[in-house]
PDB file of C-alpha atoms in Angstrom:
ATOM      1  CA  UNK A 169      -0.272   0.205   0.157  1.00  0.00           C
ATOM      2  CA  UNK A 170       1.460   3.642  -0.666  1.00  0.00           C
ATOM      3  CA  UNK A 171       2.698   5.477   2.574  1.00  0.00           C
ATOM      4  CA  UNK A 172       1.427   8.033   4.085  1.00  0.00           C
ATOM      5  CA  UNK A 173       4.304  11.238   3.731  1.00  0.00           C
ATOM      6  CA  UNK A 174       4.412  12.895   0.175  1.00  0.00           C
ATOM      7  CA  UNK A 175       7.688  12.543  -2.243  1.00  0.00           C
ATOM      8  CA  UNK A 176       8.754  15.803  -0.644  1.00  0.00           C
ATOM      9  CA  UNK A 177       8.262  15.837   2.994  1.00  0.00           C
ATOM     10  CA  UNK A 178       9.588  11.853   3.040  1.00  0.00           C
ATOM     11  CA  UNK A 179      13.121  12.995   1.277  1.00  0.00           C
ATOM     12  CA  UNK A 180      13.339  17.036   1.110  1.00  0.00           C
ATOM     13  CA  UNK A 181      16.887  16.520  -0.898  1.00  0.00           C
ATOM     14  CA  UNK A 182      13.954  16.613  -4.021  1.00  0.00           C
ATOM     15  CA  UNK A 183      13.770  20.689  -4.058  1.00  0.00           C
ATOM     16  CA  UNK A 184      13.118  20.512  -7.695  1.00  0.00           C
ATOM     17  CA  UNK A 185       9.939  21.992  -8.511  1.00  0.00           C
ATOM     18  CA  UNK A 186       9.171  20.087 -11.663  1.00  0.00           C
ATOM     19  CA  UNK A 187      10.419  16.727 -10.000  1.00  0.00           C
ATOM     20  CA  UNK A 188       8.486  17.761  -6.871  1.00  0.00           C
ATOM     21  CA  UNK A 189       5.305  17.982  -8.849  1.00  0.00           C
ATOM     22  CA  UNK A 190       5.833  15.083 -10.950  1.00  0.00           C
ATOM     23  CA  UNK A 191       6.250  12.352  -7.898  1.00  0.00           C
ATOM     24  CA  UNK A 192       3.567  13.963  -6.330  1.00  0.00           C
ATOM     25  CA  UNK A 193       0.736  13.837  -9.290  1.00  0.00           C
ATOM     26  CA  UNK A 194       2.392   9.368  -8.677  1.00  0.00           C
ATOM     27  CA  UNK A 195       1.708   9.429  -5.469  1.00  0.00           C
ATOM     28  CA  UNK A 196      -1.282  10.428  -5.989  1.00  0.00           C
ATOM     29  CA  UNK A 197      -2.924   8.678  -8.414  1.00  0.00           C
ATOM     30  CA  UNK A 198      -1.002   5.487  -6.365  1.00  0.00           C
ATOM     31  CA  UNK A 199      -3.406   6.726  -3.427  1.00  0.00           C
ATOM     32  CA  UNK A 200      -6.349   6.498  -5.278  1.00  0.00           C
ATOM     33  CA  UNK A 201      -5.532   3.064  -7.355  1.00  0.00           C
ATOM     34  CA  UNK A 202      -4.117   1.395  -3.769  1.00  0.00           C
ATOM     35  CA  UNK A 203      -8.868   1.665  -2.760  1.00  0.00           C
ATOM     36  CA  UNK A 204      -9.855  -0.470  -4.649  1.00  0.00           C
ATOM     37  CA  UNK A 205      -6.768  -2.795  -5.889  1.00  0.00           C
ATOM     38  CA  UNK A 206      -3.969  -4.486  -3.557  1.00  0.00           C
ATOM     39  CA  UNK A 207      -0.662  -4.802  -3.310  1.00  0.00           C
ATOM     40  CA  UNK A 208      -0.469  -1.035  -5.306  1.00  0.00           C
ATOM     41  CA  UNK A 209       3.404  -0.336  -4.498  1.00  0.00           C
ATOM     42  CA  UNK A 210       4.476   2.311  -3.330  1.00  0.00           C
ATOM     43  CA  UNK A 211       6.206   5.765  -5.208  1.00  0.00           C
ATOM     44  CA  UNK A 212       9.553   4.610  -4.616  1.00  0.00           C
ATOM     45  CA  UNK A 213       8.645   1.410  -5.091  1.00  0.00           C
ATOM     46  CA  UNK A 214       7.943   2.889  -8.613  1.00  0.00           C
ATOM     47  CA  UNK A 215      10.812   5.045  -9.379  1.00  0.00           C
ATOM     48  CA  UNK A 216      13.193   2.114  -8.532  1.00  0.00           C
ATOM     49  CA  UNK A 217      11.188  -0.337 -11.294  1.00  0.00           C
ATOM     50  CA  UNK A 218      10.619   2.380 -13.440  1.00  0.00           C
ATOM     51  CA  UNK A 219      15.120   2.969 -13.185  1.00  0.00           C
ATOM     52  CA  UNK A 220      15.231  -0.761 -13.839  1.00  0.00           C
ATOM     53  CA  UNK A 221      13.254  -0.187 -17.065  1.00  0.00           C
ATOM     54  CA  UNK A 222      15.003   2.377 -18.137  1.00  0.00           C
ATOM     55  CA  UNK A 223      18.171  -0.383 -17.697  1.00  0.00           C
ATOM     56  CA  UNK A 224      16.658  -3.183 -19.430  1.00  0.00           C
ATOM     57  CA  UNK A 225      17.697  -3.665 -22.554  1.00  0.00           C
ATOM     58  CA  UNK A 226      14.113  -4.457 -24.316  1.00  0.00           C
ATOM     59  CA  UNK A 227      11.044  -1.825 -24.131  1.00  0.00           C
ATOM     60  CA  UNK A 228       9.038  -3.599 -22.088  1.00  0.00           C
ATOM     61  CA  UNK A 229       5.857  -2.062 -23.477  1.00  0.00           C
ATOM     62  CA  UNK A 230       3.649  -0.297 -21.271  1.00  0.00           C
ATOM     63  CA  UNK A 231       0.401  -2.893 -20.470  1.00  0.00           C
ATOM     64  CA  UNK A 232       3.245  -5.245 -20.050  1.00  0.00           C
ATOM     65  CA  UNK A 233       5.144  -3.308 -17.464  1.00  0.00           C
ATOM     66  CA  UNK A 234       2.009  -2.217 -15.935  1.00  0.00           C
ATOM     67  CA  UNK A 235       0.097  -4.571 -15.059  1.00  0.00           C
ATOM     68  CA  UNK A 236       2.811  -6.158 -13.666  1.00  0.00           C
ATOM     69  CA  UNK A 237       3.928  -3.746 -11.462  1.00  0.00           C
ATOM     70  CA  UNK A 238       0.383  -2.767 -10.218  1.00  0.00           C
ATOM     71  CA  UNK A 239      -0.735  -6.167  -9.792  1.00  0.00           C
ATOM     72  CA  UNK A 240      -3.572  -4.752 -12.314  1.00  0.00           C
ATOM     73  CA  UNK A 241      -4.306  -7.296 -15.137  1.00  0.00           C
ATOM     74  CA  UNK A 242      -3.309  -6.484 -18.728  1.00  0.00           C
ATOM     75  CA  UNK A 243      -6.373  -6.467 -19.931  1.00  0.00           C
ATOM     76  CA  UNK A 244      -7.536  -4.595 -17.782  1.00  0.00           C
ATOM     77  CA  UNK A 245      -4.751  -1.498 -18.075  1.00  0.00           C
ATOM     78  CA  UNK A 246      -5.157  -1.891 -21.446  1.00  0.00           C
ATOM     79  CA  UNK A 247      -8.888  -1.074 -21.171  1.00  0.00           C
ATOM     80  CA  UNK A 248      -8.173   1.902 -18.406  1.00  0.00           C
ATOM     81  CA  UNK A 249     -10.438  -0.986 -16.732  1.00  0.00           C
ATOM     82  CA  UNK A 250      -7.853  -0.933 -14.081  1.00  0.00           C
ATOM     83  CA  UNK A 251      -8.050   2.294 -13.326  1.00  0.00           C
ATOM     84  CA  UNK A 252     -10.858   4.471 -12.380  1.00  0.00           C
ATOM     85  CA  UNK A 253     -10.925   5.974 -15.684  1.00  0.00           C
ATOM     86  CA  UNK A 254      -9.686   6.561 -19.094  1.00  0.00           C
ATOM     87  CA  UNK A 255      -7.909  10.644 -17.734  1.00  0.00           C
ATOM     88  CA  UNK A 256      -7.118   8.444 -14.210  1.00  0.00           C
ATOM     89  CA  UNK A 257      -4.840   6.378 -16.601  1.00  0.00           C
ATOM     90  CA  UNK A 258      -3.535   9.210 -18.748  1.00  0.00           C
ATOM     91  CA  UNK A 259      -2.895  11.508 -15.845  1.00  0.00           C
ATOM     92  CA  UNK A 260      -0.592   8.688 -13.818  1.00  0.00           C
ATOM     93  CA  UNK A 261       1.068   7.309 -17.761  1.00  0.00           C
ATOM     94  CA  UNK A 262       2.406  10.997 -17.982  1.00  0.00           C
ATOM     95  CA  UNK A 263       3.845  12.081 -15.336  1.00  0.00           C
ATOM     96  CA  UNK A 264       5.140   7.977 -15.136  1.00  0.00           C
ATOM     97  CA  UNK A 265       6.484   9.669 -18.661  1.00  0.00           C
ATOM     98  CA  UNK A 266       7.476  12.957 -16.798  1.00  0.00           C
ATOM     99  CA  UNK A 267       9.613  10.914 -14.329  1.00  0.00           C
ATOM    100  CA  UNK A 268      11.156   8.720 -17.090  1.00  0.00           C
ATOM    101  CA  UNK A 269      12.511  11.639 -19.083  1.00  0.00           C
ATOM    102  CA  UNK A 270      13.307  13.044 -15.215  1.00  0.00           C
ATOM    103  CA  UNK A 271      15.639  10.108 -15.063  1.00  0.00           C
ATOM    104  CA  UNK A 272      17.387   9.244 -18.200  1.00  0.00           C
ATOM    105  CA  UNK A 273      18.377  12.347 -18.627  1.00  0.00           C
ATOM    106  CA  UNK A 274      20.354  12.396 -15.053  1.00  0.00           C
ATOM    107  CA  UNK A 275      21.994   8.807 -16.792  1.00  0.00           C
ATOM    108  CA  UNK A 276      22.541  10.608 -19.916  1.00  0.00           C
ATOM    109  CA  UNK A 277      24.139  13.322 -18.587  1.00  0.00           C
ATOM    110  CA  UNK A 278      28.638  13.530 -17.869  1.00  0.00           C
ATOM    111  CA  UNK A 279      28.685  13.501 -13.654  1.00  0.00           C
ATOM    112  CA  UNK A 280      32.188  12.693 -11.849  1.00  0.00           C
ATOM    113  CA  UNK A 281      29.794  12.801  -8.498  1.00  0.00           C
ATOM    114  CA  UNK A 282      27.123  12.408  -6.882  1.00  0.00           C
ATOM    115  CA  UNK A 283      27.098  15.074  -5.958  1.00  0.00           C
ATOM    116  CA  UNK A 284      26.667  17.012  -9.245  1.00  0.00           C
ATOM    117  CA  UNK A 285      23.041  18.612  -9.616  1.00  0.00           C
ATOM    118  CA  UNK A 286      22.610  16.644 -13.299  1.00  0.00           C
ATOM    119  CA  UNK A 287      23.399  13.299 -11.380  1.00  0.00           C
ATOM    120  CA  UNK A 288      20.976  10.481  -9.882  1.00  0.00           C
ATOM    121  CA  UNK A 289      18.828  11.490  -7.456  1.00  0.00           C
ATOM    122  CA  UNK A 290      16.322   8.863  -6.552  1.00  0.00           C
ATOM    123  CA  UNK A 291      13.918   9.591  -5.421  1.00  0.00           C
ATOM    124  CA  UNK A 292      14.068   7.954  -2.215  1.00  0.00           C
ATOM    125  CA  UNK A 293      12.407   8.444   1.337  1.00  0.00           C
ATOM    126  CA  UNK A 294      14.023   7.923   5.171  1.00  0.00           C
ATOM    127  CA  UNK A 295      11.453   7.176   6.618  1.00  0.00           C
ATOM    128  CA  UNK A 296      13.402   5.440   9.815  1.00  0.00           C
ATOM    129  CA  UNK A 297      14.935   9.246  10.715  1.00  0.00           C
ATOM    130  CA  UNK A 298      10.785  10.999   9.444  1.00  0.00           C
ATOM    131  CA  UNK A 299       9.573   8.915  12.359  1.00  0.00           C
ATOM    132  CA  UNK A 300      12.114   8.913  14.893  1.00  0.00           C
ATOM    133  CA  UNK A 301      11.857  12.877  14.181  1.00  0.00           C
ATOM    134  CA  UNK A 302       7.422  13.218  14.753  1.00  0.00           C
ATOM    135  CA  UNK A 303       8.000  14.054  18.678  1.00  0.00           C
ATOM    136  CA  UNK A 304       5.751  12.144  20.356  1.00  0.00           C
ATOM    137  CA  UNK A 305       2.034  12.596  20.574  1.00  0.00           C
ATOM    138  CA  UNK A 306       0.405  12.638  24.185  1.00  0.00           C
ATOM    139  CA  UNK A 307       0.125   9.914  26.411  1.00  0.00           C
ATOM    140  CA  UNK A 308       1.810   7.818  23.894  1.00  0.00           C
ATOM    141  CA  UNK A 309       4.434   5.052  24.325  1.00  0.00           C
ATOM    142  CA  UNK A 310       7.968   5.583  23.231  1.00  0.00           C
ATOM    143  CA  UNK A 311       8.926   2.431  23.808  1.00  0.00           C
ATOM    144  CA  UNK A 312       6.238   1.006  21.325  1.00  0.00           C
ATOM    145  CA  UNK A 313       7.761   1.706  18.704  1.00  0.00           C
ATOM    146  CA  UNK A 314       9.179  -1.009  16.514  1.00  0.00           C
ATOM    147  CA  UNK A 315      11.435   0.820  14.295  1.00  0.00           C
ATOM    148  CA  UNK A 316      12.479  -2.843  12.963  1.00  0.00           C
ATOM    149  CA  UNK A 317       9.322  -2.274  11.167  1.00  0.00           C
ATOM    150  CA  UNK A 318      10.203   0.991   8.546  1.00  0.00           C
ATOM    151  CA  UNK A 319      11.705   0.206   5.408  1.00  0.00           C
ATOM    152  CA  UNK A 320      15.777   0.346   6.181  1.00  0.00           C
ATOM    153  CA  UNK A 321      16.434   3.709   4.099  1.00  0.00           C
ATOM    154  CA  UNK A 322      16.535   3.023  -0.059  1.00  0.00           C
ATOM    155  CA  UNK A 323      15.163  -0.220   0.883  1.00  0.00           C
ATOM    156  CA  UNK A 324      11.503  -0.020  -1.640  1.00  0.00           C
ATOM    157  CA  UNK A 325      13.948   1.638  -4.346  1.00  0.00           C
ATOM    158  CA  UNK A 326      15.865  -0.694  -4.397  1.00  0.00           C
ATOM    159  CA  UNK A 327      13.074  -3.809  -4.436  1.00  0.00           C
ATOM    160  CA  UNK A 328      11.460  -2.246  -7.188  1.00  0.00           C
ATOM    161  CA  UNK A 329      14.183  -1.995  -9.041  1.00  0.00           C
ATOM    162  CA  UNK A 330      15.128  -5.672  -8.535  1.00  0.00           C
ATOM    163  CA  UNK A 331      11.520  -6.634  -8.826  1.00  0.00           C
ATOM    164  CA  UNK A 332      11.715  -5.313 -12.347  1.00  0.00           C
ATOM    165  CA  UNK A 333      15.188  -7.925 -13.360  1.00  0.00           C
ATOM    166  CA  UNK A 334      13.399 -10.461 -11.447  1.00  0.00           C
ATOM    167  CA  UNK A 335      10.173 -10.178 -13.871  1.00  0.00           C
ATOM    168  CA  UNK A 336      12.651  -9.752 -16.563  1.00  0.00           C
ATOM    169  CA  UNK A 337      15.675 -12.501 -15.946  1.00  0.00           C
ATOM    170  CA  UNK A 338      15.250 -13.444 -19.864  1.00  0.00           C
ATOM    171  CA  UNK A 339      16.223  -9.762 -20.865  1.00  0.00           C
ATOM    172  CA  UNK A 340      18.166  -9.272 -18.028  1.00  0.00           C
ATOM    173  CA  UNK A 341      20.214 -12.704 -19.230  1.00  0.00           C
ATOM    174  CA  UNK A 342      24.009 -11.778 -18.973  1.00  0.00           C
ATOM    175  CA  UNK A 343      26.510 -11.748 -22.255  1.00  0.00           C
ATOM    176  CA  UNK A 344      28.711 -14.368 -23.451  1.00  0.00           C
ATOM    177  CA  UNK A 345      30.978 -11.273 -22.710  1.00  0.00           C
ATOM    178  CA  UNK A 346      32.684 -12.715 -20.024  1.00  0.00           C
ATOM    179  CA  UNK A 347      34.433  -9.007 -18.879  1.00  0.00           C
ATOM    180  CA  UNK A 348      30.632  -7.091 -19.494  1.00  0.00           C
ATOM    181  CA  UNK A 349      29.016  -9.944 -17.845  1.00  0.00           C
ATOM    182  CA  UNK A 350      30.757  -9.320 -14.284  1.00  0.00           C
ATOM    183  CA  UNK A 351      30.405  -5.855 -14.811  1.00  0.00           C
ATOM    184  CA  UNK A 352      26.429  -6.966 -14.677  1.00  0.00           C
ATOM    185  CA  UNK A 353      27.088  -9.027 -12.240  1.00  0.00           C
ATOM    186  CA  UNK A 354      29.405  -6.358  -9.496  1.00  0.00           C
ATOM    187  CA  UNK A 355      26.694  -3.820 -10.346  1.00  0.00           C
ATOM    188  CA  UNK A 356      23.045  -5.652 -10.115  1.00  0.00           C
ATOM    189  CA  UNK A 357      25.381  -6.608  -6.435  1.00  0.00           C
ATOM    190  CA  UNK A 358      25.428  -3.256  -5.200  1.00  0.00           C
ATOM    191  CA  UNK A 359      21.636  -2.542  -5.522  1.00  0.00           C
ATOM    192  CA  UNK A 360      20.985  -6.479  -4.591  1.00  0.00           C
ATOM    193  CA  UNK A 361      22.436  -5.067  -1.733  1.00  0.00           C
ATOM    194  CA  UNK A 362      19.957  -2.550  -0.764  1.00  0.00           C
ATOM    195  CA  UNK A 363      17.815  -5.006  -0.411  1.00  0.00           C
ATOM    196  CA  UNK A 364      18.945  -6.277   3.561  1.00  0.00           C
ATOM    197  CA  UNK A 365      18.077  -4.311   6.422  1.00  0.00           C
ATOM    198  CA  UNK A 366      20.571  -1.458   7.950  1.00  0.00           C
ATOM    199  CA  UNK A 367      22.035  -3.743  10.789  1.00  0.00           C
ATOM    200  CA  UNK A 368      24.977  -0.942  11.510  1.00  0.00           C
ATOM    201  CA  UNK A 369      24.913   1.705  14.096  1.00  0.00           C
ATOM    202  CA  UNK A 370      22.245   4.674  12.550  1.00  0.00           C
ATOM    203  CA  UNK A 371      24.598   7.445  11.980  1.00  0.00           C
ATOM    204  CA  UNK A 372      22.892  10.532  10.931  1.00  0.00           C
ATOM    205  CA  UNK A 373      18.906  11.790  10.605  1.00  0.00           C
ATOM    206  CA  UNK A 374      18.384  11.871   6.421  1.00  0.00           C
ATOM    207  CA  UNK A 375      15.268  13.715   6.922  1.00  0.00           C
ATOM    208  CA  UNK A 376      16.029  16.293  10.062  1.00  0.00           C
ATOM    209  CA  UNK A 377      20.052  16.787  10.626  1.00  0.00           C
ATOM    210  CA  UNK A 378      19.059  17.111  14.040  1.00  0.00           C
ATOM    211  CA  UNK A 379      16.947  14.324  14.074  1.00  0.00           C
ATOM    212  CA  UNK A 380      17.509  11.434  16.336  1.00  0.00           C
ATOM    213  CA  UNK A 381      20.032   8.672  14.050  1.00  0.00           C
ATOM    214  CA  UNK A 382      18.671   5.956  11.503  1.00  0.00           C
ATOM    215  CA  UNK A 383      20.510   5.769   8.764  1.00  0.00           C
ATOM    216  CA  UNK A 384      24.424   3.939   9.090  1.00  0.00           C
ATOM    217  CA  UNK A 385      27.123   5.101   7.241  1.00  0.00           C
ATOM    218  CA  UNK A 386      27.831   1.340   5.571  1.00  0.00           C
ATOM    219  CA  UNK A 387      24.137   2.259   4.092  1.00  0.00           C
ATOM    220  CA  UNK A 388      25.029   5.872   2.579  1.00  0.00           C
ATOM    221  CA  UNK A 389      28.002   4.115   1.172  1.00  0.00           C
ATOM    222  CA  UNK A 390      25.898   1.400  -0.406  1.00  0.00           C
ATOM    223  CA  UNK A 391      23.657   3.541  -2.093  1.00  0.00           C
ATOM    224  CA  UNK A 392      25.797   5.980  -3.956  1.00  0.00           C
ATOM    225  CA  UNK A 393      27.794   2.224  -5.234  1.00  0.00           C
ATOM    226  CA  UNK A 394      23.888   1.308  -5.925  1.00  0.00           C
ATOM    227  CA  UNK A 395      23.652   5.127  -7.924  1.00  0.00           C
ATOM    228  CA  UNK A 396      27.168   4.571 -10.307  1.00  0.00           C
ATOM    229  CA  UNK A 397      26.005   0.971 -10.520  1.00  0.00           C
ATOM    230  CA  UNK A 398      22.749   2.383 -12.214  1.00  0.00           C
ATOM    231  CA  UNK A 399      24.861   4.911 -14.413  1.00  0.00           C
ATOM    232  CA  UNK A 400      27.118   0.324 -15.945  1.00  0.00           C
ATOM    233  CA  UNK A 401      23.660  -1.069 -15.950  1.00  0.00           C
ATOM    234  CA  UNK A 402      22.848   1.599 -18.642  1.00  0.00           C
ATOM    235  CA  UNK A 403      26.005   2.162 -20.154  1.00  0.00           C
ATOM    236  CA  UNK A 404      25.678  -1.561 -20.815  1.00  0.00           C
ATOM    237  CA  UNK A 405      22.140  -2.043 -21.916  1.00  0.00           C
ATOM    238  CA  UNK A 406      22.881   1.066 -24.161  1.00  0.00           C
ATOM    239  CA  UNK A 407      25.837  -0.629 -25.949  1.00  0.00           C
ATOM    240  CA  UNK A 408      23.882  -4.077 -26.013  1.00  0.00           C
ATOM    241  CA  UNK A 409      20.679  -2.992 -27.464  1.00  0.00           C
ATOM    242  CA  UNK A 410      17.648  -5.617 -27.535  1.00  0.00           C
ATOM    243  CA  UNK A 411      18.480  -9.401 -26.838  1.00  0.00           C
ATOM    244  CA  UNK A 412      18.752 -11.327 -30.288  1.00  0.00           C
ATOM    245  CA  UNK A 413      18.269 -15.337 -29.968  1.00  0.00           C
ATOM    246  CA  UNK A 414      21.506 -16.852 -32.445  1.00  0.00           C
ATOM    247  CA  UNK A 415      19.337 -18.410 -35.363  1.00  0.00           C
ATOM    248  CA  UNK A 416      22.094 -20.838 -36.023  1.00  0.00           C
ATOM    249  CA  UNK A 417      19.898 -23.331 -38.650  1.00  0.00           C
ATOM    250  CA  UNK A 418      18.104 -20.457 -40.586  1.00  0.00           C
ATOM    251  CA  UNK A 419      20.881 -18.642 -41.752  1.00  0.00           C
ATOM    252  CA  UNK A 420      24.628 -18.985 -42.990  1.00  0.00           C
ATOM    253  CA  UNK A 421      27.171 -17.120 -40.758  1.00  0.00           C
ATOM    254  CA  UNK A 422      30.385 -17.705 -41.478  1.00  0.00           C
ATOM    255  CA  UNK A 423      32.412 -18.985 -38.344  1.00  0.00           C
ATOM    256  CA  UNK A 424      34.535 -15.371 -38.944  1.00  0.00           C
ATOM    257  CA  UNK A 425      31.458 -12.964 -39.716  1.00  0.00           C
ATOM    258  CA  UNK A 426      30.699 -11.133 -37.295  1.00  0.00           C
ATOM    259  CA  UNK A 427      27.528 -12.741 -34.640  1.00  0.00           C
ATOM    260  CA  UNK A 428      23.895 -11.977 -35.245  1.00  0.00           C
ATOM    261  CA  UNK A 429      23.693 -12.271 -31.248  1.00  0.00           C
ATOM    262  CA  UNK A 430      24.577  -8.618 -31.028  1.00  0.00           C
ATOM    263  CA  UNK A 431      28.171  -9.080 -28.765  1.00  0.00           C
ATOM    264  CA  UNK A 432      30.373  -7.705 -30.814  1.00  0.00           C
ATOM    265  CA  UNK A 433      32.325 -10.647 -31.368  1.00  0.00           C
ATOM    266  CA  UNK A 434      33.146 -13.009 -34.681  1.00  0.00           C
ATOM    267  CA  UNK A 435      31.269 -16.775 -34.587  1.00  0.00           C
ATOM    268  CA  UNK A 436      32.922 -18.845 -33.596  1.00  0.00           C
ATOM    269  CA  UNK A 437      34.435 -16.337 -30.851  1.00  0.00           C
ATOM    270  CA  UNK A 438      30.638 -16.625 -29.672  1.00  0.00           C
ATOM    271  CA  UNK A 439      27.700 -18.277 -30.358  1.00  0.00           C
ATOM    272  CA  UNK A 440      29.521 -21.095 -32.519  1.00  0.00           C
ATOM    273  CA  UNK A 441      32.320 -21.079 -30.321  1.00  0.00           C
TER     274      UNK A 441
END
C-alpha cells in the first residue's frame, strides 16, 4: 500500500519543482488505486522499477510493465479498466513518462560526482528518520515504537529495481562476453545489497539533521555504490541493445562473420564456439 508521507516531506533533498510535482502526482494516483486494488506499490518502489526499466535491454511495452508492477490484469490496463477512468490512466502515464524523462536525462549526463546537480538523484525516503523526528504523541509510549518494522533507507527503491530484473529475467541474462557479464553481476550486487536491512549503527538522520540517527554510514556508502551501478547498467544496456537469440540453422553464418547475437564478436568466438 502507498505510504502517507509525500515525496517532498520524505526526501527534503529533492527541491526541484518539476520533480516534486511529478512525484506527488504519481503518488496521488497510486493512493487512489490502492483504494480499489490490493498490493499497489509505493511511489518509491515504482521509482526503482522505472529506473530498472530504463536499464533493460528491451523496451518493455506500457501494458506489460503496468500490469506486472501494479498487479492489474494486462487487458484491464490496456483498456483502462484497471484505473478508475481513462483520465486517471492518462494522468498516471503522463507523469510516469515525465519522471522517466528526468531519470533518463540524469543517466545520459556526463557526471563525475553524485553531488553534481545533473546526477541521478533517486526519490528515496528515510522513513525511519521521518518517524523518529516526529514529536511523541501525548500519552504514547516511545518504547512501543518498533523501528525495525519500517523499511531501511532505499530498501523499497532497490526492491522495485530488482523486481524488474526478476520479472524480465530473460532480458537481463548476462551476455557471453565475460567482462561485461562480470560488470553486470557486480552492479546488480550493489543494488541487491540495499534489499537487506540496515543493521549497522545509525549515524545520521536524512529527514532532519538534528533528529535521532536513523541511517548508518555504511548504508549511505552502499546507496552511492548502487547509484553508480545504475549508470553502469544503463551504459551496458545501451551498448548491447535488445537481446537477440542466435539463429543457427535458418541463416548461414561464416565463422569469421559477426555473431548475430549482437555481442560484436566473430561467430566462431561467440555463439559458434
